[in-house]
Amino acid sequence: MKIIGFIGPSGTGKSHHALVVAYDNHIDSIIDDGLLIYQNRIIAGCSAKDETNRMRAVRCAIFLEPSHAAAVREALSRVKPEKLLILGTSKHMVQRIREALYLPPVDAYIRIEEVSCAAEIAKARAIRKAEGKHIIPVPTMELKSHFHGYLLDPIRSFLHNRSGKKGPDFEQSVVRPIFSYYGKLIFSDDVFFALIRHCLAGIDGIVKVNRVKVAKNYVPGSNGLAVVLGVTVRYGVHIKTLMQRIRCSLQDDIEYTTGMSVDILKITVRDVVE
């Protein structure tokens, strides 16, 4: 199976352009916000846009629930697509989806800027911010049995590809998820500091946490974190194994609790003690 990642910040129009990207690249299967779409039909998964808050939506989109991931893996093994388009806000998000679904490595990435002009991206951002509208790239009749949030209207997309040639006519669905009514959810730095220190306290081999620094949304429009740590470790521990445990534990705890991904993790061993 050939895996193509389609990436761009949230609200820039990835779902709107997904069908044209798939058409241009001869792809008949799409992973978008927790759904597996095959030949313009939803065949597995549940929509992140049907969740009641943003944290649950992010967890749904990256298949953190084992039963959700298992259902999509089973559907993929059944239809056996030659190519799969995975939508994500970053390469890291696409990689997390790929790992959750046991998929092969990503063959190539397409960025939203390659298929949409600056004016279209700005318009998509404005609509998302002002009206909370999202697009799911399937016809509305196909979506009704899967989506229980606020359905708006079907739209027909007359999009052009990168060469300027008009593509086929696609029907898509405009929805306003329940979580779009609640505005932004903001975590203070103290929340991350407490969460990180609590996580590290349970890892054998760490004697002291010397430094914790967190940068939120360090890439504009992303939902990611950059975490910098300084630690004191116990003499005799295997450093490489310990660093791997720290990375996995922090990613799991932070992503499950906050819905934000750890995109960058830098760890410095400040000291080794008996």
Short mmCIF file of C-alpha atoms in Angstrom, two decimals:
data_model
loop_
_atom_site.label_atom_id
_atom_site.label_comp_id
_atom_site.label_asym_id
_atom_site.label_seq_id
_atom_site.Cartn_x
_atom_site.Cartn_y
_atom_site.Cartn_z
CA MET A 1 0.00 0.00 0.00
CA LYS A 2 1.33 3.44 -0.94
CA ILE A 3 0.77 6.10 1.74
CA ILE A 4 0.44 9.80 0.85
CA GLY A 5 0.24 12.44 3.57
CA PHE A 6 -1.78 15.59 2.88
CA ILE A 7 -0.74 18.18 5.47
CA GLY A 8 -1.48 21.73 6.51
CA PRO A 9 -2.54 23.70 9.60
CA SER A 10 -6.05 23.29 10.92
CA GLY A 11 -8.68 25.26 9.04
CA THR A 12 -6.73 25.76 5.80
CA GLY A 13 -9.02 23.68 3.58
CA LYS A 14 -7.47 20.18 3.54
CA SER A 15 -10.79 18.36 3.71
CA HIS A 16 -12.21 20.66 1.02
CA HIS A 17 -9.38 19.80 -1.36
CA ALA A 18 -8.96 16.14 -0.35
CA LEU A 19 -11.14 14.68 -3.12
CA VAL A 20 -9.32 16.62 -5.84
CA VAL A 21 -5.93 15.60 -4.43
CA ALA A 22 -7.11 11.99 -4.33
CA TYR A 23 -8.47 12.23 -7.88
CA ASP A 24 -5.28 13.77 -9.26
CA ASN A 25 -3.16 11.06 -7.62
CA HIS A 26 -5.47 8.12 -8.45
CA ILE A 27 -6.28 7.44 -4.79
CA ASP A 28 -9.62 5.92 -3.81
CA SER A 29 -9.13 5.76 -0.02
CA ILE A 30 -8.88 8.66 2.45
CA ILE A 31 -8.30 8.90 6.21
CA ASP A 32 -9.74 12.19 7.49
CA ASP A 33 -10.52 13.07 11.12
CA GLY A 34 -11.10 9.49 12.25
CA LEU A 35 -13.01 8.29 9.19
CA LEU A 36 -11.96 5.83 6.50
CA ILE A 37 -13.54 6.94 3.23
CA TYR A 38 -13.39 4.49 0.32
CA GLN A 39 -14.72 5.35 -3.13
CA ASN A 40 -16.65 8.32 -1.71
CA ARG A 41 -18.31 6.25 1.04
CA ILE A 42 -17.57 5.97 4.76
CA ILE A 43 -16.72 2.34 5.44
CA ALA A 44 -15.21 2.54 8.95
CA GLY A 45 -14.33 4.85 11.82
CA CYS A 46 -16.09 7.68 13.61
CA SER A 47 -15.81 11.38 12.89
CA ALA A 48 -13.75 13.62 15.16
CA LYS A 49 -16.19 16.36 14.16
CA ASP A 50 -18.92 14.43 15.97
CA GLU A 51 -17.16 14.75 19.34
CA THR A 52 -18.36 17.13 22.05
CA ASN A 53 -15.03 18.82 22.80
CA ARG A 54 -11.72 19.50 21.12
CA MET A 55 -9.67 17.11 23.23
CA ARG A 56 -11.91 14.18 22.36
CA ALA A 57 -11.87 15.29 18.72
CA VAL A 58 -8.07 15.21 18.55
CA ARG A 59 -7.90 11.80 20.24
CA CYS A 60 -10.44 10.48 17.73
CA ALA A 61 -8.52 11.94 14.77
CA ILE A 62 -5.30 10.12 15.71
CA PHE A 63 -7.04 6.83 16.64
CA LEU A 64 -6.06 6.73 20.31
CA GLU A 65 -9.05 4.52 21.15
CA PRO A 66 -7.97 0.88 20.47
CA SER A 67 -11.39 -0.30 19.28
CA HIS A 68 -11.62 2.63 16.86
CA ALA A 69 -8.19 1.89 15.38
CA ALA A 70 -8.96 -1.85 15.19
CA ALA A 71 -12.18 -1.26 13.23
CA VAL A 72 -10.37 0.87 10.65
CA ARG A 73 -7.48 -1.61 10.38
CA GLU A 74 -10.00 -4.38 9.69
CA ALA A 75 -11.70 -2.34 6.98
CA LEU A 76 -8.37 -1.53 5.33
CA SER A 77 -7.41 -5.21 5.30
CA ARG A 78 -10.77 -5.99 3.70
CA VAL A 79 -10.69 -3.44 0.84
CA LYS A 80 -6.88 -3.57 0.35
CA PRO A 81 -6.44 -0.15 -1.30
CA GLU A 82 -3.37 0.37 -3.45
CA LYS A 83 -3.04 3.98 -2.23
CA LEU A 84 -4.22 5.78 0.89
CA LEU A 85 -4.38 9.55 1.47
CA ILE A 86 -3.98 10.56 5.14
CA LEU A 87 -4.94 14.10 6.17
CA GLY A 88 -3.11 15.70 9.08
CA THR A 89 -2.01 19.04 10.48
CA SER A 90 1.65 17.96 10.38
CA LYS A 91 3.95 15.12 9.37
CA HIS A 92 4.00 14.08 13.02
CA MET A 93 0.21 13.70 13.08
CA VAL A 94 0.26 11.62 9.89
CA GLN A 95 2.96 9.43 11.43
CA ARG A 96 0.87 8.91 14.58
CA ILE A 97 -2.11 7.84 12.47
CA ARG A 98 0.10 5.53 10.42
CA GLU A 99 1.48 3.89 13.57
CA ALA A 100 -1.97 3.47 15.14
CA LEU A 101 -3.26 1.74 12.00
CA TYR A 102 -0.10 -0.40 11.46
CA LEU A 103 0.48 1.11 8.02
CA PRO A 104 3.72 1.14 6.01
CA PRO A 105 5.97 4.23 5.92
CA VAL A 106 4.76 7.39 4.20
CA ASP A 107 5.88 7.54 0.56
CA ALA A 108 5.29 11.25 -0.02
CA TYR A 109 3.74 14.37 1.42
CA ILE A 110 1.58 16.98 -0.29
CA ARG A 111 1.20 20.36 1.43
CA ILE A 112 -1.99 22.42 1.29
CA GLU A 113 0.03 25.26 -0.27
CA GLU A 114 0.69 23.04 -3.29
CA VAL A 115 -3.01 22.75 -4.14
CA SER A 116 -4.54 25.94 -2.76
CA CYS A 117 -3.56 29.59 -3.22
CA ALA A 118 -2.97 32.02 -0.36
CA ALA A 119 -6.33 33.71 -0.91
CA GLU A 120 -8.24 30.40 -0.66
CA ILE A 121 -6.34 29.41 2.49
CA ALA A 122 -7.06 32.79 4.10
CA LYS A 123 -10.76 32.47 3.22
CA ALA A 124 -10.90 28.96 4.70
CA ARG A 125 -9.29 30.18 7.92
CA ALA A 126 -11.73 33.09 8.18
CA ILE A 127 -14.76 30.83 7.76
CA ARG A 128 -13.46 28.35 10.32
CA LYS A 129 -12.74 31.11 12.85
CA ALA A 130 -15.92 33.15 12.35
CA GLU A 131 -18.50 30.42 11.74
CA GLY A 132 -16.97 27.18 13.05
CA LYS A 133 -17.75 25.41 9.78
CA HIS A 134 -15.94 22.21 8.79
CA ILE A 135 -16.08 20.06 5.67
CA ILE A 136 -16.31 16.28 5.49
CA PRO A 137 -15.41 15.00 2.00
CA VAL A 138 -18.46 12.77 1.43
CA PRO A 139 -22.02 13.46 0.23
CA THR A 140 -24.46 14.51 2.95
CA MET A 141 -26.74 11.51 2.41
CA GLU A 142 -23.76 9.22 3.05
CA LEU A 143 -22.84 11.15 6.21
CA LYS A 144 -26.21 11.28 8.00
CA SER A 145 -26.04 7.78 9.45
CA HIS A 146 -22.53 8.43 10.82
CA PHE A 147 -22.69 12.01 12.08
CA HIS A 148 -24.88 13.22 14.94
CA GLY A 149 -23.65 16.78 15.34
CA TYR A 150 -25.00 19.80 13.51
CA LEU A 151 -25.32 19.04 9.80
CA LEU A 152 -25.57 22.11 7.60
CA ASP A 153 -25.69 21.73 3.85
CA PRO A 154 -24.20 19.77 0.99
CA ILE A 155 -21.92 21.73 -1.33
CA ARG A 156 -20.60 20.99 -4.76
CA SER A 157 -16.90 21.61 -5.29
CA PHE A 158 -15.73 23.00 -8.59
CA LEU A 159 -12.03 22.90 -7.80
CA HIS A 160 -9.02 23.22 -10.06
CA ASN A 161 -5.84 21.21 -9.86
CA ARG A 162 -2.29 22.59 -9.75
CA SER A 163 -2.16 23.01 -13.52
CA GLY A 164 -5.29 25.17 -13.44
CA LYS A 165 -7.43 22.52 -15.13
CA LYS A 166 -10.94 22.13 -13.72
CA GLY A 167 -11.42 18.83 -11.92
CA PRO A 168 -14.57 16.73 -11.59
CA ASP A 169 -17.65 17.90 -9.69
CA PHE A 170 -17.65 16.56 -6.10
CA GLU A 171 -20.38 16.75 -3.49
CA GLN A 172 -19.17 17.35 0.06
CA SER A 173 -20.83 18.16 3.38
CA VAL A 174 -20.57 21.32 5.47
CA VAL A 175 -21.00 20.66 9.20
CA ARG A 176 -20.73 22.68 12.37
CA PRO A 177 -19.47 20.37 15.13
CA ILE A 178 -20.79 20.76 18.66
CA PHE A 179 -17.30 21.62 19.94
CA SER A 180 -17.13 24.64 17.61
CA TYR A 181 -19.57 26.49 19.88
CA TYR A 182 -17.25 26.40 22.86
CA GLY A 183 -14.43 28.59 21.56
CA LYS A 184 -10.80 27.98 22.45
CA LEU A 185 -9.55 25.70 25.19
CA ILE A 186 -6.32 27.05 26.70
CA PHE A 187 -3.94 25.19 29.00
CA SER A 188 -1.67 27.20 31.27
CA ASP A 189 2.02 26.34 31.43
CA ASP A 190 1.53 25.14 35.02
CA VAL A 191 -0.74 22.35 33.75
CA PHE A 192 1.98 21.03 31.46
CA PHE A 193 4.68 21.36 34.12
CA ALA A 194 2.59 19.40 36.63
CA LEU A 195 1.63 16.76 34.07
CA ILE A 196 5.23 16.27 32.91
CA ARG A 197 6.64 16.05 36.43
CA HIS A 198 3.92 13.59 37.47
CA CYS A 199 4.68 11.42 34.44
CA LEU A 200 8.46 11.46 35.04
CA ALA A 201 8.02 10.66 38.75
CA GLY A 202 6.81 7.21 37.75
CA ILE A 203 9.83 6.35 35.59
CA ASP A 204 12.55 4.36 37.35
CA GLY A 205 16.03 5.75 36.76
CA ILE A 206 15.17 9.45 37.00
CA VAL A 207 16.49 10.96 40.23
CA LYS A 208 15.55 14.59 39.64
CA VAL A 209 13.90 16.80 37.04
CA ASN A 210 16.18 19.83 36.77
CA ARG A 211 14.38 21.78 34.08
CA VAL A 212 11.07 21.76 32.21
CA LYS A 213 10.32 24.15 29.35
CA VAL A 214 7.25 23.97 27.11
CA ALA A 215 6.46 25.93 23.94
CA LYS A 216 2.83 25.73 22.76
CA ASN A 217 1.88 26.03 19.09
CA TYR A 218 5.48 26.73 18.17
CA VAL A 219 4.43 26.30 14.52
CA PRO A 220 1.58 28.75 13.70
CA GLY A 221 -1.71 26.92 13.21
CA SER A 222 -0.45 23.64 14.65
CA ASN A 223 -1.64 21.82 17.76
CA GLY A 224 1.84 20.72 18.81
CA LEU A 225 4.21 21.18 21.71
CA ALA A 226 7.96 21.50 22.01
CA VAL A 227 9.19 20.11 25.34
CA VAL A 228 12.72 20.66 26.69
CA LEU A 229 13.85 18.65 29.73
CA GLY A 230 16.92 18.52 31.93
CA VAL A 231 17.16 15.45 34.19
CA THR A 232 19.48 13.80 36.69
CA VAL A 233 19.62 10.01 36.28
CA ARG A 234 20.77 7.14 38.43
CA TYR A 235 24.18 5.63 37.78
CA GLY A 236 24.01 2.35 35.89
CA VAL A 237 20.80 2.91 33.90
CA HIS A 238 20.85 2.37 30.14
CA ILE A 239 20.54 5.95 28.86
CA LYS A 240 19.12 5.13 25.43
CA THR A 241 16.42 2.88 26.89
CA LEU A 242 15.55 5.48 29.52
CA MET A 243 15.20 8.25 26.92
CA GLN A 244 12.87 6.04 24.88
CA ARG A 245 10.69 5.39 27.94
CA ILE A 246 10.52 9.11 28.69
CA ARG A 247 9.53 9.92 25.11
CA CYS A 248 6.78 7.29 24.94
CA SER A 249 5.38 8.07 28.39
CA LEU A 250 5.27 11.83 27.84
CA GLN A 251 3.65 11.52 24.42
CA ASP A 252 0.98 9.13 25.70
CA ASP A 253 0.16 11.15 28.84
CA ILE A 254 0.14 14.59 27.22
CA GLU A 255 -1.76 13.58 24.09
CA TYR A 256 -4.38 11.60 26.03
CA THR A 257 -4.92 14.34 28.63
CA THR A 258 -4.79 17.47 26.47
CA GLY A 259 -5.30 16.38 22.88
CA MET A 260 -2.05 18.16 21.93
CA SER A 261 0.83 16.33 20.30
CA VAL A 262 4.47 16.37 21.41
CA ASP A 263 6.19 17.26 18.15
CA ILE A 264 9.63 18.08 19.59
CA LEU A 265 11.18 16.54 22.71
CA LYS A 266 14.72 17.47 23.75
CA ILE A 267 16.22 15.76 26.81
CA THR A 268 19.53 16.71 28.44
CA VAL A 269 21.10 14.50 31.10
CA ARG A 270 22.44 17.10 33.53
CA ASP A 271 24.01 14.71 36.05
CA VAL A 272 24.48 11.05 36.99
CA VAL A 273 24.39 10.09 40.69
CA GLU A 274 24.77 6.91 42.71
#
